[in-house]
Tab-separated table of C-alpha atoms in Angstrom:
chain	number	residue	atom	x	y	z
N	1	MET	CA	111.544	61.268	34.631
N	2	SER	CA	113.864	64.111	33.475
N	3	ARG	CA	117.465	63.016	32.941
N	4	GLN	CA	120.674	64.748	31.573
N	5	LEU	CA	120.489	63.140	28.289
N	6	PHE	CA	116.425	62.879	28.198
N	7	PRO	CA	115.053	66.096	29.768
N	8	LYS	CA	111.457	66.904	30.390
N	9	GLN	CA	110.953	68.762	26.970
N	10	PHE	CA	110.936	65.352	25.412
N	11	LEU	CA	108.586	63.458	27.697
N	12	PRO	CA	104.833	63.205	27.624
N	13	LEU	CA	104.082	64.991	30.886
N	14	ALA	CA	100.898	66.734	30.651
N	15	GLU	CA	98.740	64.480	28.395
N	16	PRO	CA	99.726	60.600	27.339
N	17	GLN	CA	100.339	61.424	23.570
N	18	ARG	CA	102.303	64.478	23.408
N	19	THR	CA	105.849	65.520	24.431
N	20	LEU	CA	105.796	69.082	25.969
N	21	LEU	CA	108.097	70.189	22.468
N	22	GLN	CA	105.068	68.643	20.197
N	23	ALA	CA	102.467	70.373	22.316
N	24	THR	CA	104.675	73.581	22.107
N	25	LEU	CA	104.397	73.344	18.361
N	26	GLU	CA	101.021	72.138	18.103
N	27	ARG	CA	99.701	75.299	20.051
N	28	LEU	CA	100.568	77.646	17.124
N	29	PRO	CA	98.042	79.193	14.818
N	30	GLN	CA	98.186	77.573	11.698
N	31	GLY	CA	98.263	79.539	8.549
N	32	ASP	CA	100.433	81.055	5.481
N	33	ASP	CA	102.222	83.229	7.266
N	34	LEU	CA	103.798	81.156	9.709
N	35	GLY	CA	107.009	80.382	9.089
N	36	ARG	CA	108.533	76.842	9.938
N	37	PRO	CA	110.141	76.358	13.351
N	38	VAL	CA	113.897	77.047	14.289
N	39	VAL	CA	115.026	74.913	16.958
N	40	VAL	CA	117.980	75.825	19.100
N	41	CYS	CA	119.029	72.523	21.196
N	42	ASN	CA	122.110	70.854	22.928
N	43	GLU	CA	123.819	69.047	20.407
N	44	ASP	CA	123.451	65.711	22.594
N	45	HIS	CA	119.432	66.558	21.996
N	46	ARG	CA	119.675	66.841	18.152
N	47	PHE	CA	118.215	63.363	17.301
N	48	LEU	CA	115.576	63.251	19.827
N	49	VAL	CA	114.105	66.742	18.142
N	50	ALA	CA	114.575	65.608	14.599
N	51	GLU	CA	112.636	62.401	15.482
N	52	GLN	CA	109.742	64.188	17.616
N	53	LEU	CA	109.135	66.421	14.666
N	54	ARG	CA	109.067	63.628	12.174
N	55	ALA	CA	106.554	62.243	14.009
N	56	MET	CA	104.471	65.289	14.034
N	57	GLY	CA	105.056	65.849	10.270
N	58	VAL	CA	107.073	68.799	10.764
N	59	GLN	CA	109.604	70.061	8.628
N	60	PRO	CA	111.740	72.638	10.774
N	61	ALA	CA	113.233	75.527	9.053
N	62	ARG	CA	116.493	74.905	10.744
N	63	ILE	CA	117.895	72.799	13.916
N	64	ILE	CA	120.580	74.737	15.456
N	65	LEU	CA	123.005	72.997	17.508
N	66	GLU	CA	124.853	74.272	20.574
N	67	PRO	CA	127.703	72.521	21.734
N	68	MET	CA	127.268	73.879	25.402
N	69	GLY	CA	124.351	75.623	27.375
N	70	ARG	CA	124.872	79.623	27.381
N	71	ASN	CA	121.481	80.305	28.398
N	72	THR	CA	118.656	81.955	26.234
N	73	ALA	CA	120.350	85.340	25.041
N	74	PRO	CA	122.769	83.682	23.115
N	75	ALA	CA	120.354	81.000	22.402
N	76	VAL	CA	117.679	83.476	20.445
N	77	ALA	CA	120.711	85.323	18.944
N	78	LEU	CA	121.970	82.534	16.944
N	79	ALA	CA	118.338	81.965	15.818
N	80	ALA	CA	117.700	85.585	15.066
N	81	LEU	CA	120.902	85.927	13.147
N	82	GLU	CA	120.518	82.774	10.933
N	83	GLN	CA	116.906	84.140	10.278
N	84	VAL	CA	118.099	87.528	8.900
N	85	GLN	CA	121.072	85.935	6.834
N	86	ASP	CA	119.126	86.040	3.422
N	87	GLY	CA	118.173	89.702	3.996
N	88	ALA	CA	114.491	88.587	5.893
N	89	ASP	CA	113.263	89.957	9.039
N	90	PRO	CA	110.743	87.983	10.565
N	91	VAL	CA	108.543	88.682	13.629
N	92	LEU	CA	110.129	85.710	16.069
N	93	LEU	CA	107.815	84.143	18.509
N	94	VAL	CA	110.498	82.675	21.039
N	95	MET	CA	108.704	79.890	23.227
N	96	PRO	CA	110.497	77.545	25.616
N	97	ALA	CA	109.601	73.747	24.713
N	98	ASP	CA	108.813	72.719	28.328
N	99	HIS	CA	105.674	74.763	29.017
N	100	VAL	CA	101.893	73.777	29.645
N	101	ILE	CA	99.412	76.271	28.192
N	102	ALA	CA	95.589	74.732	29.159
N	103	ASP	CA	93.784	77.403	26.821
N	104	VAL	CA	95.239	77.523	23.504
N	105	GLU	CA	92.471	80.110	22.191
N	106	ALA	CA	93.493	82.566	24.551
N	107	PHE	CA	97.388	82.348	24.215
N	108	ARG	CA	96.575	82.652	20.638
N	109	ARG	CA	94.612	85.723	21.309
N	110	ALA	CA	97.145	87.231	23.196
N	111	LEU	CA	99.837	86.229	20.359
N	112	SER	CA	97.818	88.340	17.930
N	113	THR	CA	97.952	91.595	20.282
N	114	ALA	CA	102.023	90.804	20.651
N	115	ARG	CA	102.663	90.127	17.056
N	116	VAL	CA	100.858	93.681	16.434
N	117	ARG	CA	102.975	95.528	18.757
N	118	ALA	CA	106.061	93.331	17.516
N	119	GLU	CA	105.558	94.637	14.233
N	120	THR	CA	106.183	98.323	15.460
N	121	GLY	CA	109.195	97.698	17.011
N	122	ASP	CA	108.322	96.822	20.412
N	123	LEU	CA	109.993	93.487	22.101
N	124	VAL	CA	107.104	91.644	23.583
N	125	THR	CA	107.025	89.559	26.607
N	126	PHE	CA	103.926	87.751	27.817
N	127	GLY	CA	103.068	88.069	31.743
N	128	ILE	CA	100.931	85.726	33.350
N	129	VAL	CA	98.188	86.712	35.648
N	130	PRO	CA	98.878	85.734	38.770
N	131	THR	CA	96.347	83.366	40.540
N	132	GLU	CA	98.835	82.741	43.698
N	133	PRO	CA	101.746	84.629	45.626
N	134	HIS	CA	103.938	82.011	43.876
N	135	THR	CA	107.478	82.317	45.043
N	136	GLY	CA	109.112	79.832	42.097
N	137	TYR	CA	108.497	82.657	39.536
N	138	GLY	CA	110.231	85.840	38.458
N	139	TYR	CA	108.014	88.703	38.399
N	140	ILE	CA	107.626	91.608	35.833
N	141	ARG	CA	106.053	95.087	37.087
N	142	ALA	CA	103.838	96.962	34.427
N	143	GLY	CA	103.011	100.336	34.066
N	144	ILE	CA	99.814	102.158	34.222
N	145	GLY	CA	97.133	100.691	31.945
N	146	THR	CA	94.388	97.945	31.579
N	147	GLU	CA	94.534	94.586	30.176
N	148	GLU	CA	92.073	96.005	27.749
N	149	GLU	CA	94.494	97.930	25.862
N	150	GLY	CA	96.567	94.761	24.798
N	151	ALA	CA	99.913	95.800	26.311
N	152	LEU	CA	101.492	97.485	29.091
N	153	PRO	CA	105.089	99.095	29.311
N	154	VAL	CA	107.457	97.014	31.365
N	155	LEU	CA	108.784	98.949	34.472
N	156	GLU	CA	111.012	96.269	35.575
N	157	PHE	CA	111.737	92.573	35.932
N	158	VAL	CA	112.140	91.410	39.307
N	159	GLU	CA	113.611	88.197	40.941
N	160	LYS	CA	111.660	85.314	42.605
N	161	PRO	CA	110.368	86.808	45.755
N	162	ASP	CA	109.997	85.704	49.360
N	163	GLN	CA	106.320	84.653	50.257
N	164	GLN	CA	105.535	87.920	51.964
N	165	THR	CA	106.693	90.023	48.960
N	166	ALA	CA	104.715	87.640	46.601
N	167	GLU	CA	101.608	88.399	48.450
N	168	GLY	CA	102.432	92.098	47.991
N	169	TYR	CA	102.737	91.454	44.480
N	170	LEU	CA	99.372	89.578	44.257
N	171	ALA	CA	97.412	92.375	46.011
N	172	GLY	CA	98.864	95.092	44.348
N	173	GLY	CA	97.676	94.080	40.676
N	174	ASP	CA	100.692	95.569	38.659
N	175	TYR	CA	102.553	92.360	38.478
N	176	PHE	CA	102.589	89.322	36.568
N	177	TRP	CA	104.658	86.063	36.501
N	178	ASN	CA	107.522	86.246	34.171
N	179	SER	CA	106.764	83.676	31.458
N	180	GLY	CA	110.091	83.502	29.455
N	181	MET	CA	108.003	83.926	26.211
N	182	PHE	CA	108.608	86.741	23.814
N	183	VAL	CA	107.947	88.257	20.346
N	184	PHE	CA	109.916	90.795	18.410
N	185	ARG	CA	111.479	91.539	14.903
N	186	ALA	CA	114.634	89.588	14.734
N	187	SER	CA	116.285	92.801	13.703
N	188	VAL	CA	115.199	95.014	16.641
N	189	PHE	CA	116.190	92.079	18.932
N	190	LEU	CA	119.560	91.836	17.592
N	191	GLN	CA	119.785	95.553	17.618
N	192	GLU	CA	118.995	95.982	21.400
N	193	LEU	CA	121.458	93.152	21.992
N	194	GLU	CA	124.075	94.900	20.274
N	195	THR	CA	123.496	97.942	22.466
N	196	HIS	CA	123.289	96.427	25.483
N	197	ALA	CA	125.115	93.048	25.268
N	198	PRO	CA	127.439	93.665	22.155
N	199	ASP	CA	129.952	90.703	23.215
N	200	ILE	CA	127.013	88.384	23.146
N	201	LEU	CA	126.177	89.284	19.824
N	202	VAL	CA	129.999	89.181	18.551
N	203	ALA	CA	130.366	85.925	19.942
N	204	CYS	CA	127.165	84.158	18.174
N	205	ARG	CA	128.116	85.827	14.779
N	206	LYS	CA	131.548	84.369	15.112
N	207	ALA	CA	130.090	80.833	15.890
N	208	LEU	CA	127.226	81.346	13.166
N	209	GLU	CA	130.126	82.256	10.494
N	210	SER	CA	132.010	79.228	11.225
N	211	ALA	CA	129.030	76.760	11.366
N	212	ARG	CA	128.575	73.772	9.332
N	213	ALA	CA	125.903	71.512	8.227
N	214	ASP	CA	125.530	68.049	9.769
N	215	MET	CA	122.735	65.951	7.729
N	216	ASP	CA	119.462	68.352	8.784
N	217	PHE	CA	121.513	70.012	11.491
N	218	LEU	CA	123.552	73.295	11.721
N	219	ARG	CA	126.369	73.062	13.957
N	220	VAL	CA	127.856	76.297	15.162
N	221	ASP	CA	131.641	76.809	15.938
N	222	ARG	CA	132.144	75.298	19.220
N	223	ASP	CA	135.335	77.546	20.031
N	224	ALA	CA	133.788	80.681	19.200
N	225	PHE	CA	130.197	79.759	21.169
N	226	ALA	CA	132.665	78.386	24.028
N	227	ALA	CA	133.870	81.767	24.540
N	228	CYS	CA	130.446	83.595	24.712
N	229	ARG	CA	129.216	84.284	28.258
N	230	GLY	CA	126.111	82.982	29.286
N	231	ASP	CA	123.002	85.350	29.945
N	232	SER	CA	119.551	85.231	29.835
N	233	ILE	CA	117.302	87.501	27.475
N	234	ASP	CA	115.613	89.359	30.486
N	235	TYR	CA	119.281	90.381	31.906
N	236	ALA	CA	120.812	90.879	28.557
N	237	VAL	CA	118.228	92.856	26.863
N	238	MET	CA	114.737	93.047	28.432
N	239	GLU	CA	115.639	94.413	31.668
N	240	LYS	CA	117.911	97.479	30.005
N	241	THR	CA	115.744	98.393	26.594
N	242	GLY	CA	113.150	101.126	26.595
N	243	ARG	CA	111.268	98.913	23.773
N	244	ALA	CA	110.145	96.236	26.150
N	245	VAL	CA	106.097	95.985	27.014
N	246	VAL	CA	104.267	92.868	28.558
N	247	VAL	CA	100.708	91.194	27.122
N	248	PRO	CA	98.639	90.017	30.347
N	249	LEU	CA	97.982	86.333	29.581
N	250	ARG	CA	95.580	84.085	31.303
N	251	ALA	CA	95.675	80.826	29.912
N	252	GLY	CA	96.311	78.017	32.203
N	253	TRP	CA	99.834	78.468	31.996
N	254	SER	CA	102.796	76.661	33.968
N	255	ASP	CA	106.552	76.275	33.110
N	256	VAL	CA	106.366	72.606	34.775
N	257	GLY	CA	109.161	73.845	37.031
N	258	SER	CA	107.760	70.851	39.695
N	259	TRP	CA	105.522	67.775	39.923
N	260	ALA	CA	103.500	70.141	42.090
N	261	SER	CA	102.830	72.404	39.158
N	262	LEU	CA	102.070	69.404	36.929
N	263	TRP	CA	99.821	68.465	39.495
N	264	ALA	CA	98.126	71.580	39.666
N	265	VAL	CA	97.498	72.014	35.670
N	266	GLY	CA	96.359	68.436	35.447
N	267	GLU	CA	92.802	66.765	35.657
N	268	ARG	CA	92.347	65.212	39.126
N	269	ASP	CA	89.497	62.919	40.174
N	270	ALA	CA	87.058	63.681	42.550
N	271	ASP	CA	89.951	63.223	45.365
N	272	GLY	CA	92.243	65.374	43.860
N	273	ASN	CA	94.368	63.034	42.820
N	274	LEU	CA	96.094	62.871	39.194
N	275	ALA	CA	97.240	59.345	38.216
N	276	GLN	CA	98.968	58.495	35.248
N	277	GLY	CA	99.676	54.786	34.003
N	278	ASP	CA	98.811	51.771	35.859
N	279	VAL	CA	98.021	53.390	38.954
N	280	ILE	CA	95.113	52.549	41.773
N	281	THR	CA	94.319	54.663	44.845
N	282	VAL	CA	92.532	53.835	47.813
N	283	GLY	CA	91.665	56.780	50.415
N	284	ALA	CA	94.435	58.813	49.017
N	285	ARG	CA	93.860	62.406	48.418
N	286	ASN	CA	95.791	65.231	46.550
N	287	CYS	CA	98.475	63.055	45.109
N	288	TYR	CA	100.204	63.039	41.969
N	289	VAL	CA	101.020	59.252	41.085
N	290	HIS	CA	102.997	58.260	37.678
N	291	GLY	CA	103.251	54.481	37.086
N	292	ASN	CA	105.860	54.071	34.369
N	293	GLN	CA	106.497	50.487	34.155
N	294	ARG	CA	104.748	48.612	37.154
N	295	LEU	CA	101.342	48.841	38.994
N	296	VAL	CA	101.723	51.900	41.516
N	297	ALA	CA	99.054	51.797	44.166
N	298	ALA	CA	98.553	54.875	47.059
N	299	VAL	CA	96.600	53.759	50.016
N	300	GLY	CA	95.837	56.403	52.822
N	301	VAL	CA	98.297	58.810	51.923
N	302	GLU	CA	97.459	62.619	51.141
N	303	ASP	CA	99.783	65.374	49.534
N	304	LEU	CA	102.437	63.035	48.056
N	305	VAL	CA	104.116	62.972	44.853
N	306	ILE	CA	104.794	59.292	43.690
N	307	VAL	CA	106.752	58.822	40.662
N	308	GLU	CA	107.749	55.070	39.085
N	309	THR	CA	110.267	54.220	36.434
N	310	ALA	CA	112.046	51.182	35.608
N	311	ASP	CA	115.292	52.329	37.518
N	312	ALA	CA	113.926	54.622	40.011
N	313	VAL	CA	111.008	55.491	42.631
N	314	LEU	CA	110.379	58.869	43.765
N	315	VAL	CA	108.270	59.527	47.083
N	316	MET	CA	107.764	62.769	48.356
N	317	HIS	CA	105.464	65.714	49.786
N	318	LYS	CA	104.035	68.092	47.391
N	319	ASP	CA	104.759	71.206	49.349
N	320	ARG	CA	108.653	70.106	49.216
N	321	ASP	CA	109.152	69.152	45.470
N	322	GLN	CA	111.949	71.757	45.363
N	323	GLU	CA	114.081	69.379	47.046
N	324	VAL	CA	114.182	66.867	44.320
N	325	LYS	CA	117.011	68.864	42.917
N	326	GLU	CA	119.195	68.014	46.179
N	327	VAL	CA	118.426	64.292	45.250
N	328	VAL	CA	119.851	64.771	41.928
N	329	ALA	CA	122.660	66.668	43.095
N	330	ARG	CA	123.769	63.631	45.195
N	331	LEU	CA	123.256	60.924	42.344
N	332	LYS	CA	125.878	63.199	40.709
N	333	SER	CA	128.044	63.623	43.529
N	334	ARG	CA	128.032	59.766	43.458
N	335	GLY	CA	128.994	59.492	39.664
N	336	ARG	CA	125.241	57.389	39.630
N	337	GLU	CA	124.195	57.166	35.661
N	338	GLU	CA	120.447	57.848	37.145
N	339	ALA	CA	121.007	61.234	36.662
N	340	ASP	CA	121.846	61.094	33.268
N	341	ILE	CA	120.191	58.274	31.327
N	342	HIS	CA	117.228	56.258	31.520
N	343	ARG	CA	117.220	52.426	31.619
N	344	CYS	CA	115.921	52.777	27.984
N	345	VAL	CA	117.883	55.174	25.848
N	346	ALA	CA	117.105	56.340	22.951
N	347	ARG	CA	119.716	56.419	19.745
N	348	PRO	CA	119.062	57.860	16.107
N	349	TRP	CA	118.649	54.334	15.154
N	350	GLY	CA	116.325	53.286	17.809
N	351	THR	CA	116.691	52.395	21.489
N	352	TYR	CA	118.513	50.295	23.849
N	353	GLU	CA	117.392	48.970	27.300
N	354	ARG	CA	119.279	47.781	30.078
N	355	ILE	CA	117.841	44.467	31.436
N	356	ASP	CA	120.825	43.112	33.722
N	357	ALA	CA	124.304	43.738	34.648
N	358	SER	CA	127.321	42.713	36.566
N	359	ASP	CA	130.916	43.151	36.802
N	360	ARG	CA	131.934	41.494	33.467
N	361	PHE	CA	128.166	40.943	31.777
N	362	GLN	CA	125.348	43.026	30.638
N	363	VAL	CA	122.301	42.322	28.848
N	364	LYS	CA	120.684	44.729	26.704
N	365	ARG	CA	117.224	44.932	24.527
N	366	ILE	CA	117.982	46.400	21.257
N	367	THR	CA	115.064	47.687	19.166
N	368	VAL	CA	116.174	48.829	15.477
N	369	LYS	CA	113.893	51.152	13.362
N	370	PRO	CA	112.997	49.846	10.022
N	371	GLY	CA	115.590	50.975	7.545
N	372	GLN	CA	117.880	52.345	10.359
N	373	THR	CA	121.808	50.943	10.414
N	374	LEU	CA	124.274	51.342	13.268
N	375	SER	CA	127.711	52.441	12.872
N	376	LEU	CA	130.680	50.034	11.681
N	377	GLN	CA	131.904	49.757	14.859
N	378	MET	CA	134.738	47.447	17.066
N	379	HIS	CA	135.323	47.414	20.750
N	380	TYR	CA	138.633	46.736	22.682
N	381	HIS	CA	137.476	45.167	25.793
N	382	ARG	CA	134.065	43.217	25.122
N	383	ALA	CA	132.421	40.437	23.312
N	384	GLU	CA	128.691	40.451	22.208
N	385	HIS	CA	126.463	37.479	21.622
N	386	TRP	CA	122.974	38.816	19.593
N	387	ILE	CA	119.919	36.770	19.695
N	388	VAL	CA	116.785	38.116	17.156
N	389	VAL	CA	113.524	37.885	18.846
N	390	ARG	CA	111.622	39.713	16.415
N	391	GLY	CA	112.209	40.978	12.469
N	392	THR	CA	115.581	40.627	10.597
N	393	ALA	CA	118.677	41.696	10.907
N	394	ARG	CA	121.418	42.324	8.441
N	395	ILE	CA	124.963	41.922	10.227
N	396	THR	CA	128.239	42.570	9.159
N	397	ARG	CA	131.049	40.615	10.916
N	398	GLY	CA	134.632	41.147	9.913
N	399	GLU	CA	134.319	40.201	5.979
N	400	GLU	CA	131.253	38.472	6.695
N	401	VAL	CA	127.447	39.860	5.564
N	402	PHE	CA	124.713	37.668	6.708
N	403	VAL	CA	120.720	37.847	7.456
N	404	LEU	CA	119.396	36.632	10.627
N	405	THR	CA	115.679	36.267	11.371
N	406	GLU	CA	113.824	35.543	14.629
N	407	ASN	CA	115.516	32.732	16.865
N	408	GLN	CA	118.693	32.723	15.091
N	409	SER	CA	121.717	34.297	16.995
N	410	THR	CA	125.312	35.060	16.176
N	411	PHE	CA	128.564	36.367	18.346
N	412	ILE	CA	130.934	39.121	17.986
N	413	PRO	CA	134.246	38.295	19.167
N	414	LEU	CA	136.237	40.986	21.058
N	415	GLY	CA	138.479	43.474	18.495
N	416	VAL	CA	136.401	42.308	15.207
N	417	THR	CA	134.322	45.160	13.154
N	418	HIS	CA	130.978	44.676	12.959
N	419	ARG	CA	127.571	46.502	12.277
N	420	LEU	CA	123.934	45.664	12.510
N	421	GLU	CA	120.817	46.807	10.041
N	422	ASN	CA	117.262	46.326	9.851
N	423	PRO	CA	116.351	45.736	6.320
N	424	GLY	CA	112.635	45.063	7.121
N	425	ARG	CA	109.465	46.799	7.572
N	426	ILE	CA	108.930	46.242	11.166
N	427	PRO	CA	111.240	46.867	13.962
N	428	LEU	CA	114.012	44.551	14.663
N	429	GLU	CA	114.508	43.626	18.355
N	430	LEU	CA	117.193	41.547	19.630
N	431	ILE	CA	118.816	40.599	23.236
N	432	GLU	CA	122.400	41.402	23.316
N	433	VAL	CA	124.877	40.254	25.989
N	434	GLN	CA	128.241	41.615	26.557
N	435	SER	CA	130.958	40.163	28.106
N	436	GLY	CA	134.549	41.335	29.282
N	437	SER	CA	136.487	43.648	31.612
N	438	TYR	CA	135.001	46.963	30.335
N	439	LEU	CA	131.289	47.471	29.441
N	440	GLY	CA	131.254	51.463	29.274
N	441	GLU	CA	129.772	53.083	26.551
N	442	ASP	CA	132.732	54.964	25.668
N	443	ASP	CA	134.560	51.594	24.275
N	444	ILE	CA	133.727	51.982	20.855
N	445	VAL	CA	135.513	52.944	17.556
N	446	ARG	CA	133.325	53.976	15.177
N	447	PHE	CA	134.658	53.617	11.548
N	448	GLN	CA	131.664	54.506	9.401
N	449	ASP	CA	128.165	56.021	10.521
N	450	THR	CA	124.777	57.301	9.040
N	451	TYR	CA	124.668	59.878	11.760
N	452	GLY	CA	127.932	61.670	11.456
N	453	ARG	CA	129.406	60.448	14.605
N	454	SER	CA	132.073	58.907	13.421
C-alpha cells in the first residue's frame, strides 16, 4: 500500500474516509490560539500534501519542501526557523503524520499539560504508557514522580530492546514508549540545537536563507540542505538537553509501523478479523484482510495479513510482519516499479492509471480534475492516441487548439508539442494509447507548466 512516491501518510489506513495526514490535523484542538499548520515534506510529495489539505479546507501557514530526507532534527529546525523569522516565538507541537490515536480527548488533555510546561521552557515529549513488552519501539526512562503530576523528568532514551529487556521495562513501570511527538517553544528548541548540534542549525539556516517560493510552497536551497547531516530530534537534542520532560499518554496510540499494529488498533469482528474493502471471511480468525480492487475471500486461515492492490498481493503471518521490508528490498534490487509507485499515480492535475503494457505500447486511463491543465510538452520516442470517454477536453496539438467530447479521439504524432486541459465542471476521463520505441515517464520535455515543473 505504501510506496516511495505515495507513502502511508497519504493513505486511509485506519479509517476509510480520512488519510493519516488528515486525521493528524483533525485531532488538534480548535481555538483562536491555534496557528495554521506548518508541513515539512519531501518535494516529491508536495502536491499530495496540498491536495489533501485543500480537501479538508485547511490553509497551511507554510509547506516547506525538503529536497532529500535528513531525519527529524533538520526538518523541525527548518519549521522553527521559519516561524521565528518575523519575531514571533510560538509553542510548536511536532507530530509525525503517520500515527493513529484512538482517544483524541485523552491526547488533547495531555497536550494541555505539555503546552504549560513548554511555555516555561521545557522540551516536552509524550511517553506512551506501554501495554505490552513491545520490541519495535524505542523507550523513554522517566524519573521519580507520578502521572498525576503531569510531566516527569527524562532520564534517558533507549533503543528498541530485545524481548527480555522489554519485559523488564514493562514490569519496572518507569519506562514509556517513545512516541516521537514533541512540544516546545521554537526559540528553546533552536537554542538547544545550537548547543548540542550546531552544525545542523548552521546548515538549516543557510538552506532557509536561500529558499525560494514556488507557488504555495517554500523550497529550501538544495546544496545547503544536502550538506546537512541527518539526525533525529532524540539524538541531536533530547538525549543531551537538561530540559527534557515526558508527559505520559494513554490514548490508544500506534505509529502504524506494521500491518499487525494496524490490526491491533482497528475495529475487529467477533472472530478477531479486521476487514476493509470487498472482503468475505469464512472460519478465519485474527486476520487483517484488505481488498482494494477485487473481492478477497479468506477461508479457514488464522493470524494472517492479506492485502490486495491493483498490482500486488501480500500474504504473510502477523508475527512476521516486519519481514515485509525484505520484500521491498528485493523489489528495489530488481528494479521493480512496485517499490516506488502504484498502478494509479497521483499528479497535481489528477491521476493516471496503467491498464496494459508491452514492449512497444502502453494503455493508460487519465483523469483530469475540472479546471486543471497538463504541461505543454513533447515526446521524442512515442506517439499517443487519446479517446475521450467522459467530459470535455481542450487539446493543443502543434499550432492547433480544438475541443473533444465523449467518444471523440485524436492522434498526437511523435515529436509534436501538445497539451491537455479540462475546461469543464466534471472530471475529464480519457484512454491514452502510447506507442513507440521507449515509453518511460522520463521521455518528456516540458515547455510550459502550471505546476513549476518545466
